[in-house]
mmCIF file of C-alpha atoms in Angstrom:
data_model
loop_
_atom_site.group_PDB
_atom_site.id
_atom_site.type_symbol
_atom_site.label_atom_id
_atom_site.label_comp_id
_atom_site.label_asym_id
_atom_site.label_seq_id
_atom_site.Cartn_x
_atom_site.Cartn_y
_atom_site.Cartn_z
ATOM 1 C CA MET K 2 21.617 -53.952 3.526
ATOM 2 C CA LEU K 3 20.945 -56.673 0.925
ATOM 3 C CA HIS K 4 19.490 -60.411 2.160
ATOM 4 C CA LEU K 5 18.906 -62.916 -0.088
ATOM 5 C CA SER K 6 15.114 -63.077 0.804
ATOM 6 C CA ASN K 7 14.895 -59.394 -0.982
ATOM 7 C CA LEU K 8 15.896 -60.395 -4.072
ATOM 8 C CA LYS K 9 13.157 -60.495 -6.368
ATOM 9 C CA HIS K 10 11.276 -63.165 -7.846
ATOM 10 C CA THR K 11 12.665 -65.534 -4.529
ATOM 11 C CA ASP K 12 8.997 -67.188 -4.036
ATOM 12 C CA SER K 13 9.331 -68.397 -7.783
ATOM 13 C CA GLY K 14 11.418 -71.353 -6.944
ATOM 14 C CA ASN K 15 14.287 -70.743 -9.402
ATOM 15 C CA PHE K 16 17.902 -70.334 -8.805
ATOM 16 C CA PHE K 17 19.396 -66.791 -8.901
ATOM 17 C CA LEU K 18 21.743 -65.714 -11.124
ATOM 18 C CA MET K 19 24.809 -63.379 -10.806
ATOM 19 C CA ALA K 20 25.427 -62.237 -14.131
ATOM 20 C CA GLY K 21 27.097 -59.519 -16.199
ATOM 21 C CA PRO K 22 30.086 -58.382 -18.091
ATOM 22 C CA CYS K 23 33.467 -59.095 -16.671
ATOM 23 C CA VAL K 24 34.352 -55.793 -15.853
ATOM 24 C CA VAL K 25 33.687 -52.130 -16.053
ATOM 25 C CA GLU K 26 34.843 -51.584 -19.735
ATOM 26 C CA SER K 27 32.194 -48.292 -19.959
ATOM 27 C CA ARG K 28 28.853 -47.250 -18.697
ATOM 28 C CA ASP K 29 26.996 -47.825 -22.281
ATOM 29 C CA LEU K 30 28.155 -51.597 -22.054
ATOM 30 C CA VAL K 31 26.965 -52.262 -18.902
ATOM 31 C CA PHE K 32 23.953 -50.209 -19.521
ATOM 32 C CA GLU K 33 23.790 -52.455 -22.723
ATOM 33 C CA VAL K 34 24.381 -55.663 -20.821
ATOM 34 C CA ALA K 35 21.633 -55.202 -18.028
ATOM 35 C CA GLU K 36 18.808 -54.165 -19.881
ATOM 36 C CA ARG K 37 18.777 -57.277 -21.241
ATOM 37 C CA LEU K 38 19.764 -59.120 -17.757
ATOM 38 C CA LYS K 39 16.766 -57.587 -16.472
ATOM 39 C CA THR K 40 14.607 -58.442 -19.318
ATOM 40 C CA ILE K 41 15.362 -61.955 -19.496
ATOM 41 C CA THR K 42 15.020 -62.220 -15.377
ATOM 42 C CA ASP K 43 12.013 -60.747 -15.312
ATOM 43 C CA ARG K 44 10.261 -62.289 -17.885
ATOM 44 C CA LEU K 45 11.175 -65.862 -16.460
ATOM 45 C CA ALA K 46 11.133 -64.929 -12.857
ATOM 46 C CA ILE K 47 15.132 -65.366 -11.869
ATOM 47 C CA PRO K 48 16.037 -63.168 -9.512
ATOM 48 C CA TRP K 49 19.491 -61.168 -10.349
ATOM 49 C CA ILE K 50 22.898 -59.838 -8.848
ATOM 50 C CA LEU K 51 24.489 -57.563 -11.775
ATOM 51 C CA LYS K 52 27.894 -58.654 -11.787
ATOM 52 C CA ALA K 53 30.900 -56.382 -13.050
ATOM 53 C CA SER K 54 34.778 -56.414 -11.948
ATOM 54 C CA TYR K 55 35.318 -52.541 -11.190
ATOM 55 C CA ARG K 56 39.020 -53.538 -11.819
ATOM 56 C CA LYS K 57 41.049 -56.676 -12.260
ATOM 57 C CA ALA K 58 43.553 -56.707 -10.221
ATOM 58 C CA ASN K 59 44.489 -60.730 -10.471
ATOM 59 C CA ARG K 60 45.846 -60.344 -14.358
ATOM 60 C CA THR K 61 49.088 -62.279 -16.484
ATOM 61 C CA ARG K 62 50.358 -60.034 -17.897
ATOM 62 C CA LEU K 63 51.634 -56.294 -17.390
ATOM 63 C CA ASP K 64 49.505 -55.281 -20.295
ATOM 64 C CA SER K 65 46.162 -56.793 -19.792
ATOM 65 C CA PHE K 66 43.053 -54.941 -18.906
ATOM 66 C CA THR K 67 42.204 -53.409 -15.426
ATOM 67 C CA GLY K 68 40.381 -51.196 -15.800
ATOM 68 C CA ILE K 69 38.681 -47.240 -16.300
ATOM 69 C CA GLY K 70 39.398 -45.863 -12.918
ATOM 70 C CA ASP K 71 38.564 -47.781 -9.758
ATOM 71 C CA GLU K 72 36.028 -43.971 -8.822
ATOM 72 C CA THR K 73 34.601 -44.349 -12.276
ATOM 73 C CA ALA K 74 33.479 -47.723 -12.718
ATOM 74 C CA LEU K 75 32.053 -48.184 -9.099
ATOM 75 C CA GLU K 76 29.695 -45.371 -9.688
ATOM 76 C CA ILE K 77 29.136 -47.158 -12.912
ATOM 77 C CA LEU K 78 27.746 -49.645 -11.169
ATOM 78 C CA ARG K 79 25.890 -48.119 -8.599
ATOM 79 C CA GLU K 80 24.116 -45.730 -11.355
ATOM 80 C CA ALA K 81 23.297 -49.381 -13.345
ATOM 81 C CA GLY K 82 21.657 -50.830 -9.686
ATOM 82 C CA GLN K 83 19.598 -47.754 -9.299
ATOM 83 C CA TYR K 84 18.358 -47.962 -12.630
ATOM 84 C CA PHE K 85 17.328 -51.083 -13.209
ATOM 85 C CA GLU K 86 16.497 -51.791 -9.493
ATOM 86 C CA VAL K 87 18.810 -55.013 -8.577
ATOM 87 C CA PRO K 88 21.898 -55.821 -5.725
ATOM 88 C CA VAL K 89 25.507 -55.106 -7.702
ATOM 89 C CA VAL K 90 28.206 -57.422 -7.049
ATOM 90 C CA THR K 91 32.428 -56.400 -7.600
ATOM 91 C CA ASP K 92 34.943 -58.155 -6.189
ATOM 92 C CA ILE K 93 37.876 -56.666 -4.508
ATOM 93 C CA HIS K 94 41.245 -57.757 -3.416
ATOM 94 C CA GLU K 95 43.107 -55.743 -0.550
ATOM 95 C CA ALA K 96 40.886 -55.092 2.911
ATOM 96 C CA SER K 97 41.394 -51.385 2.640
ATOM 97 C CA GLU K 98 39.276 -52.028 -1.094
ATOM 98 C CA ALA K 99 35.827 -52.921 0.912
ATOM 99 C CA ALA K 100 35.436 -49.507 2.564
ATOM 100 C CA LEU K 101 36.376 -47.854 -1.465
ATOM 101 C CA ALA K 102 33.571 -50.655 -3.054
ATOM 102 C CA ALA K 103 30.844 -50.479 0.076
ATOM 103 C CA PRO K 104 29.217 -47.905 -0.893
ATOM 104 C CA TYR K 105 28.244 -48.091 -4.215
ATOM 105 C CA VAL K 106 27.333 -51.958 -4.110
ATOM 106 C CA ASP K 107 25.757 -54.700 -2.244
ATOM 107 C CA VAL K 108 27.457 -58.304 -2.698
ATOM 108 C CA LEU K 109 31.681 -57.734 -1.800
ATOM 109 C CA GLN K 110 33.075 -61.232 -3.935
ATOM 110 C CA ILE K 111 36.695 -62.164 -2.592
ATOM 111 C CA PRO K 112 38.000 -63.727 -5.306
ATOM 112 C CA ALA K 113 39.250 -67.576 -5.383
ATOM 113 C CA PHE K 114 43.242 -67.023 -4.369
ATOM 114 C CA LEU K 115 41.822 -64.655 -1.970
ATOM 115 C CA CYS K 116 39.781 -66.633 -0.358
ATOM 116 C CA ARG K 117 42.664 -67.708 2.856
ATOM 117 C CA GLN K 118 43.358 -64.119 3.132
ATOM 118 C CA THR K 119 41.944 -63.272 7.086
ATOM 119 C CA GLU K 120 42.134 -59.522 6.570
ATOM 120 C CA LEU K 121 40.641 -59.016 3.513
ATOM 121 C CA LEU K 122 37.443 -61.615 4.680
ATOM 122 C CA LEU K 123 37.214 -59.786 7.781
ATOM 123 C CA ALA K 124 37.207 -56.621 6.210
ATOM 124 C CA ALA K 125 34.383 -57.430 3.812
ATOM 125 C CA GLY K 126 32.111 -58.796 6.660
ATOM 126 C CA ALA K 127 32.822 -55.325 8.922
ATOM 127 C CA THR K 128 31.108 -53.353 5.965
ATOM 128 C CA GLY K 129 27.965 -55.362 6.754
ATOM 129 C CA LYS K 130 27.245 -56.207 2.732
ATOM 130 C CA VAL K 131 26.404 -59.936 1.727
ATOM 131 C CA VAL K 132 29.566 -61.419 1.345
ATOM 132 C CA ASN K 133 30.457 -64.131 -1.970
ATOM 133 C CA VAL K 134 33.373 -65.819 -1.252
ATOM 134 C CA LYS K 135 34.807 -68.223 -4.369
ATOM 135 C CA LYS K 136 36.333 -71.059 -3.801
ATOM 136 C CA GLY K 137 40.459 -71.436 -3.934
ATOM 137 C CA GLN K 138 41.498 -73.917 -6.822
ATOM 138 C CA PHE K 139 43.277 -74.828 -4.003
ATOM 139 C CA VAL K 140 41.409 -76.080 -1.287
ATOM 140 C CA SER K 141 38.211 -78.538 -0.607
ATOM 141 C CA GLY K 142 34.512 -77.293 -0.375
ATOM 142 C CA ALA K 143 34.388 -78.488 3.182
ATOM 143 C CA SER K 144 37.410 -76.226 4.135
ATOM 144 C CA MET K 145 35.688 -73.512 3.154
ATOM 145 C CA ARG K 146 33.584 -74.270 6.646
ATOM 146 C CA PHE K 147 36.831 -71.780 7.769
ATOM 147 C CA ALA K 148 36.184 -68.968 5.848
ATOM 148 C CA VAL K 149 32.844 -68.422 6.223
ATOM 149 C CA ASP K 150 33.976 -68.492 10.686
ATOM 150 C CA LYS K 151 36.196 -65.582 9.911
ATOM 151 C CA ILE K 152 33.608 -63.866 7.903
ATOM 152 C CA ARG K 153 31.016 -64.319 11.069
ATOM 153 C CA GLN K 154 33.611 -62.920 13.606
ATOM 154 C CA THR K 155 32.903 -59.675 12.715
ATOM 155 C CA SER K 156 29.709 -59.406 11.924
ATOM 156 C CA GLU K 157 26.070 -61.470 10.832
ATOM 157 C CA ALA K 158 26.511 -60.789 7.281
ATOM 158 C CA THR K 159 24.777 -62.919 4.814
ATOM 159 C CA VAL K 160 28.057 -65.397 3.558
ATOM 160 C CA ILE K 161 27.217 -66.805 -0.308
ATOM 161 C CA LEU K 162 30.311 -69.849 -1.613
ATOM 162 C CA THR K 163 30.739 -69.936 -5.010
ATOM 163 C CA GLU K 164 32.597 -72.697 -6.658
ATOM 164 C CA ARG K 165 34.482 -72.736 -9.654
ATOM 165 C CA GLY K 166 36.890 -75.576 -10.434
ATOM 166 C CA ASN K 167 39.962 -76.965 -8.915
ATOM 167 C CA SER K 168 43.696 -76.561 -10.789
ATOM 168 C CA PHE K 169 44.732 -79.740 -12.761
ATOM 169 C CA GLY K 170 48.052 -79.237 -13.400
ATOM 170 C CA TYR K 171 49.437 -76.468 -15.119
ATOM 171 C CA SER K 172 46.656 -75.127 -17.462
ATOM 172 C CA ASP K 173 42.968 -76.519 -16.751
ATOM 173 C CA LEU K 174 40.807 -76.297 -13.820
ATOM 174 C CA VAL K 175 38.015 -79.682 -13.166
ATOM 175 C CA VAL K 176 34.882 -79.361 -11.301
ATOM 176 C CA ASP K 177 34.541 -81.781 -8.643
ATOM 177 C CA PHE K 178 30.299 -81.555 -7.761
ATOM 178 C CA ARG K 179 30.656 -82.604 -4.565
ATOM 179 C CA ASN K 180 32.520 -79.429 -3.506
ATOM 180 C CA ILE K 181 28.485 -78.468 -3.911
ATOM 181 C CA VAL K 182 27.302 -80.236 -1.625
ATOM 182 C CA ASP K 183 30.215 -80.399 0.454
ATOM 183 C CA MET K 184 29.286 -76.294 1.025
ATOM 184 C CA LYS K 185 25.689 -76.509 0.973
ATOM 185 C CA GLU K 186 26.172 -78.634 4.135
ATOM 186 C CA ILE K 187 28.032 -75.489 5.862
ATOM 187 C CA GLY K 188 24.454 -74.166 5.693
ATOM 188 C CA VAL K 189 25.072 -71.178 3.207
ATOM 189 C CA PRO K 190 23.381 -70.292 -0.600
ATOM 190 C CA VAL K 191 25.884 -71.884 -2.953
ATOM 191 C CA VAL K 192 26.542 -71.308 -6.553
ATOM 192 C CA MET K 193 28.540 -72.112 -9.677
ATOM 193 C CA ASP K 194 30.611 -70.686 -11.736
ATOM 194 C CA CYS K 195 30.025 -71.364 -14.761
ATOM 195 C CA THR K 196 32.671 -69.406 -16.522
ATOM 196 C CA HIS K 197 35.656 -69.110 -14.438
ATOM 197 C CA SER K 198 35.628 -72.671 -14.042
ATOM 198 C CA LEU K 199 36.259 -73.112 -17.937
ATOM 199 C CA GLN K 200 39.316 -71.397 -17.742
ATOM 200 C CA ARG K 201 42.762 -72.880 -19.384
ATOM 201 C CA PRO K 202 44.727 -70.672 -17.320
ATOM 202 C CA ASN K 203 48.624 -70.046 -18.017
ATOM 203 C CA GLN K 204 48.826 -69.922 -21.205
ATOM 204 C CA THR K 205 51.991 -69.586 -23.514
ATOM 205 C CA SER K 206 50.383 -66.282 -25.169
ATOM 206 C CA GLY K 207 49.911 -65.007 -21.419
ATOM 207 C CA VAL K 208 45.922 -65.138 -21.943
ATOM 208 C CA THR K 209 43.414 -67.220 -20.375
ATOM 209 C CA GLY K 210 42.127 -69.650 -22.771
ATOM 210 C CA GLY K 211 38.440 -71.145 -21.914
ATOM 211 C CA GLN K 212 35.614 -73.323 -23.160
ATOM 212 C CA PRO K 213 32.553 -71.564 -23.219
ATOM 213 C CA ASP K 214 30.604 -74.203 -25.145
ATOM 214 C CA LEU K 215 30.677 -76.416 -21.976
ATOM 215 C CA ILE K 216 29.465 -73.381 -20.121
ATOM 216 C CA GLY K 217 25.453 -75.184 -20.534
ATOM 217 C CA THR K 218 26.567 -78.383 -19.001
ATOM 218 C CA ILE K 219 28.564 -77.345 -15.855
ATOM 219 C CA ALA K 220 25.360 -75.144 -15.447
ATOM 220 C CA LYS K 221 23.267 -78.120 -15.883
ATOM 221 C CA ALA K 222 24.916 -80.444 -13.383
ATOM 222 C CA ALA K 223 25.362 -77.809 -11.462
ATOM 223 C CA ILE K 224 21.312 -77.283 -10.719
ATOM 224 C CA ALA K 225 20.788 -81.275 -10.577
ATOM 225 C CA VAL K 226 23.040 -81.726 -7.978
ATOM 226 C CA GLY K 227 21.124 -78.900 -6.040
ATOM 227 C CA ALA K 228 22.921 -75.361 -6.356
ATOM 228 C CA ASP K 229 21.227 -72.312 -4.672
ATOM 229 C CA GLY K 230 22.657 -69.894 -7.262
ATOM 230 C CA LEU K 231 24.942 -69.314 -10.735
ATOM 231 C CA PHE K 232 27.426 -67.388 -11.909
ATOM 232 C CA ILE K 233 28.188 -66.948 -15.192
ATOM 233 C CA GLU K 234 29.458 -63.918 -17.086
ATOM 234 C CA THR K 235 28.096 -62.815 -20.739
ATOM 235 C CA HIS K 236 29.019 -60.404 -23.161
ATOM 236 C CA PRO K 237 27.330 -59.287 -26.609
ATOM 237 C CA ARG K 238 30.574 -59.120 -28.492
ATOM 238 C CA PRO K 239 32.484 -61.593 -26.579
ATOM 239 C CA GLY K 240 35.389 -61.468 -28.964
ATOM 240 C CA GLU K 241 36.118 -57.725 -28.222
ATOM 241 C CA ALA K 242 35.781 -57.924 -23.927
ATOM 242 C CA LEU K 243 39.029 -56.593 -22.541
ATOM 243 C CA SER K 244 39.045 -59.294 -20.314
ATOM 244 C CA ASP K 245 38.081 -62.791 -20.222
ATOM 245 C CA GLY K 246 35.950 -62.737 -23.412
ATOM 246 C CA ALA K 247 37.078 -66.648 -23.776
ATOM 247 C CA ASN K 248 35.089 -67.518 -21.194
ATOM 248 C CA MET K 249 31.839 -65.539 -21.522
ATOM 249 C CA LEU K 250 28.426 -66.870 -22.749
ATOM 250 C CA HIS K 251 27.285 -64.997 -25.475
ATOM 251 C CA LEU K 252 24.743 -62.628 -24.319
ATOM 252 C CA ASP K 253 22.080 -64.042 -26.865
ATOM 253 C CA ARG K 254 23.047 -67.726 -25.597
ATOM 254 C CA LEU K 255 21.839 -67.059 -22.418
ATOM 255 C CA GLU K 256 17.960 -67.084 -22.529
ATOM 256 C CA GLY K 257 17.704 -70.343 -23.902
ATOM 257 C CA LEU K 258 20.574 -71.750 -21.233
ATOM 258 C CA LEU K 259 18.169 -70.838 -18.586
ATOM 259 C CA LEU K 260 15.168 -72.018 -20.166
ATOM 260 C CA GLN K 261 16.627 -75.446 -19.942
ATOM 261 C CA LEU K 262 17.893 -74.309 -16.246
ATOM 262 C CA ILE K 263 14.292 -73.903 -15.369
ATOM 263 C CA ARG K 264 13.220 -77.204 -16.202
ATOM 264 C CA ILE K 265 15.967 -79.421 -14.485
ATOM 265 C CA ARG K 266 14.936 -77.097 -11.315
ATOM 266 C CA GLY K 267 11.716 -77.860 -12.134
ATOM 267 C CA ALA K 268 11.713 -81.985 -12.877
ATOM 268 C CA ILE K 269 14.342 -82.304 -9.297
ATOM 269 C CA SER K 270 11.533 -80.260 -7.666
ATOM 270 C CA HIS K 271 9.299 -82.240 -8.823
ATOM 271 C CA GLU K 272 11.386 -85.147 -7.640
ATOM 272 C CA VAL K 273 11.631 -84.341 -4.246
ATOM 273 C CA ALA K 274 8.215 -83.040 -3.672
ATOM 274 C CA HIS K 275 6.793 -86.542 -4.387
#
């Protein structure tokens, strides 16, 4: 079973990274992104978990892309994880999906809208996999201790909490960085979702918008306040992406951003040490 302590490069002192395309569009895309991420994270000594949804269940419009088929997508994720020798995370939406996805991946992710769904949390915990719970857009960081408690009723599974902003009106999100501090006090690793926190949901077109130019701003602030990891969806051609293209970071921009973040992390660590 995966533990964060088993991730490669944990002795580097760097944050860890959950990154990949929003959804499994094809095997070629997953392998294209994973190959680049593998090269970058190995060079920078950043522990990395490959991320992609095997299916998108929360879509505004009925005609939105949802996936290429559950087992097909999950098999691609397992193949990529084995080929690149990295752990894999994907999200689940119903309790029955926990047992379906668990044999293929190392981390089960609970979407923010579902962070209070008791049956889903219990099912994820019962698999023994690492569980990453995204904080709901409608709850505080401190209240996420109850999600952690639910999961730990079923197993000693490692739990990660991820900040992804709070609803601000009908069509925007804001990030309150106090939530990172509050969730760290629960005693679990805390991640900043640097892409979904910049969504602009509920657009009149039925397609969620975003502000990808601010991904670096959110990431830098998160590292500055002590986030243990970063969640960044990335794509080599965001304009052609079948899901969340408006939010994803262009793959060509990732390495430069990570270099900046490593310097920030190093400066903070130096200050703490002295």
